[in-house]
């Protein structure tokens, strides 16, 4: 599974990251890179999102580790924060 960073955010002084499935350059499903399929932009496939805690690795401040959030109550709050953030962003996009 290949994931990409969707967004970093802070909650209660801790840094978290939203990871999503990495999008392939070709949307046809065959992944050959040579097809010229017409894709309907309104057809949005569901994307799996994952919320992980960001932890600095060792002495190197540039290296990060993403670790699962083990506290279920905290995870529920983080999901609410991310959903609210995405909804606000969607509303702003609709206004433009």
mmCIF file of C-alpha atoms in Angstrom:
data_model
loop_
_atom_site.group_PDB
_atom_site.id
_atom_site.type_symbol
_atom_site.label_atom_id
_atom_site.label_comp_id
_atom_site.label_asym_id
_atom_site.label_seq_id
_atom_site.Cartn_x
_atom_site.Cartn_y
_atom_site.Cartn_z
ATOM 1 C CA UNK A 1 0.000 0.000 0.000
ATOM 2 C CA UNK A 2 1.385 3.381 -1.021
ATOM 3 C CA UNK A 3 0.272 6.398 1.020
ATOM 4 C CA UNK A 4 0.790 10.121 0.622
ATOM 5 C CA UNK A 5 0.557 12.980 3.096
ATOM 6 C CA UNK A 6 -2.757 14.802 2.748
ATOM 7 C CA UNK A 7 -2.273 17.291 5.570
ATOM 8 C CA UNK A 8 -0.451 17.914 8.840
ATOM 9 C CA UNK A 9 -2.331 19.397 11.798
ATOM 10 C CA UNK A 10 -1.913 20.048 15.516
ATOM 11 C CA UNK A 11 -4.294 19.000 18.273
ATOM 12 C CA UNK A 12 -3.622 19.756 21.962
ATOM 13 C CA UNK A 13 0.011 20.561 21.233
ATOM 14 C CA UNK A 14 0.713 17.287 19.408
ATOM 15 C CA UNK A 15 1.382 16.966 15.680
ATOM 16 C CA UNK A 16 -0.688 14.572 13.578
ATOM 17 C CA UNK A 17 -0.854 13.722 9.898
ATOM 18 C CA UNK A 18 -3.655 12.637 7.596
ATOM 19 C CA UNK A 19 -2.460 10.036 5.107
ATOM 20 C CA UNK A 20 -4.403 8.948 2.037
ATOM 21 C CA UNK A 21 -4.045 6.394 -0.703
ATOM 22 C CA UNK A 22 -1.495 7.602 -3.228
ATOM 23 C CA UNK A 23 -3.181 8.535 -6.505
ATOM 24 C CA UNK A 24 -1.881 6.916 -9.644
ATOM 25 C CA UNK A 25 -1.146 9.172 -12.614
ATOM 26 C CA UNK A 26 -3.536 7.218 -14.801
ATOM 27 C CA UNK A 27 -7.098 6.742 -13.622
ATOM 28 C CA UNK A 28 -8.067 3.977 -16.023
ATOM 29 C CA UNK A 29 -7.264 1.194 -13.602
ATOM 30 C CA UNK A 30 -4.886 -0.651 -15.905
ATOM 31 C CA UNK A 31 -1.869 1.393 -14.715
ATOM 32 C CA UNK A 32 -0.127 1.097 -18.072
ATOM 33 C CA UNK A 33 0.413 4.852 -18.456
ATOM 34 C CA UNK A 34 -0.427 4.699 -22.155
ATOM 35 C CA UNK A 35 -4.230 4.665 -22.203
ATOM 36 C CA UNK A 36 -6.258 7.697 -23.176
ATOM 37 C CA UNK A 37 -9.462 7.017 -21.298
ATOM 38 C CA UNK A 38 -11.961 9.769 -20.789
ATOM 39 C CA UNK A 39 -12.574 10.058 -17.087
ATOM 40 C CA UNK A 40 -15.635 11.759 -15.717
ATOM 41 C CA UNK A 41 -14.430 14.287 -13.134
ATOM 42 C CA UNK A 42 -17.629 13.910 -11.109
ATOM 43 C CA UNK A 43 -16.905 10.228 -10.460
ATOM 44 C CA UNK A 44 -15.046 10.377 -7.183
ATOM 45 C CA UNK A 45 -13.847 7.095 -5.788
ATOM 46 C CA UNK A 46 -13.741 6.813 -2.015
ATOM 47 C CA UNK A 47 -10.286 7.429 -0.606
ATOM 48 C CA UNK A 48 -9.093 5.722 2.557
ATOM 49 C CA UNK A 49 -7.685 8.191 5.071
ATOM 50 C CA UNK A 50 -5.511 7.398 8.065
ATOM 51 C CA UNK A 51 -4.701 9.637 11.034
ATOM 52 C CA UNK A 52 -1.296 9.050 12.585
ATOM 53 C CA UNK A 53 0.742 10.782 15.277
ATOM 54 C CA UNK A 54 3.980 12.406 14.072
ATOM 55 C CA UNK A 55 7.040 11.458 16.127
ATOM 56 C CA UNK A 56 10.542 12.810 15.513
ATOM 57 C CA UNK A 57 13.012 9.960 14.970
ATOM 58 C CA UNK A 58 16.131 10.137 17.116
ATOM 59 C CA UNK A 59 18.334 13.215 17.003
ATOM 60 C CA UNK A 60 17.496 14.009 13.383
ATOM 61 C CA UNK A 61 14.674 16.579 13.407
ATOM 62 C CA UNK A 62 14.070 16.087 9.687
ATOM 63 C CA UNK A 63 13.132 12.415 10.007
ATOM 64 C CA UNK A 64 9.584 11.689 11.101
ATOM 65 C CA UNK A 65 7.808 8.521 12.057
ATOM 66 C CA UNK A 66 4.070 8.082 11.769
ATOM 67 C CA UNK A 67 2.635 5.963 14.572
ATOM 68 C CA UNK A 68 -0.973 4.850 15.068
ATOM 69 C CA UNK A 69 -3.165 6.686 17.565
ATOM 70 C CA UNK A 70 -3.917 4.040 20.180
ATOM 71 C CA UNK A 71 -6.393 5.985 22.339
ATOM 72 C CA UNK A 72 -9.815 5.349 20.764
ATOM 73 C CA UNK A 73 -11.413 8.424 22.388
ATOM 74 C CA UNK A 74 -8.616 10.655 21.115
ATOM 75 C CA UNK A 75 -8.894 9.115 17.664
ATOM 76 C CA UNK A 76 -12.632 9.904 17.562
ATOM 77 C CA UNK A 77 -11.889 13.552 18.430
ATOM 78 C CA UNK A 78 -9.187 13.725 15.757
ATOM 79 C CA UNK A 79 -11.606 12.313 13.178
ATOM 80 C CA UNK A 80 -14.127 15.038 14.081
ATOM 81 C CA UNK A 81 -11.446 17.737 13.742
ATOM 82 C CA UNK A 82 -10.348 16.451 10.328
ATOM 83 C CA UNK A 83 -13.931 16.069 9.053
ATOM 84 C CA UNK A 84 -14.788 19.615 10.132
ATOM 85 C CA UNK A 85 -11.634 20.929 8.464
ATOM 86 C CA UNK A 86 -12.407 19.128 5.190
ATOM 87 C CA UNK A 87 -16.030 20.361 5.256
ATOM 88 C CA UNK A 88 -14.892 23.970 5.717
ATOM 89 C CA UNK A 89 -12.401 23.571 2.871
ATOM 90 C CA UNK A 90 -15.114 22.102 0.644
ATOM 91 C CA UNK A 91 -17.435 25.034 1.399
ATOM 92 C CA UNK A 92 -14.685 27.498 0.451
ATOM 93 C CA UNK A 93 -14.062 25.630 -2.812
ATOM 94 C CA UNK A 94 -17.790 25.727 -3.610
ATOM 95 C CA UNK A 95 -17.875 29.512 -3.122
ATOM 96 C CA UNK A 96 -15.109 30.024 -5.691
#
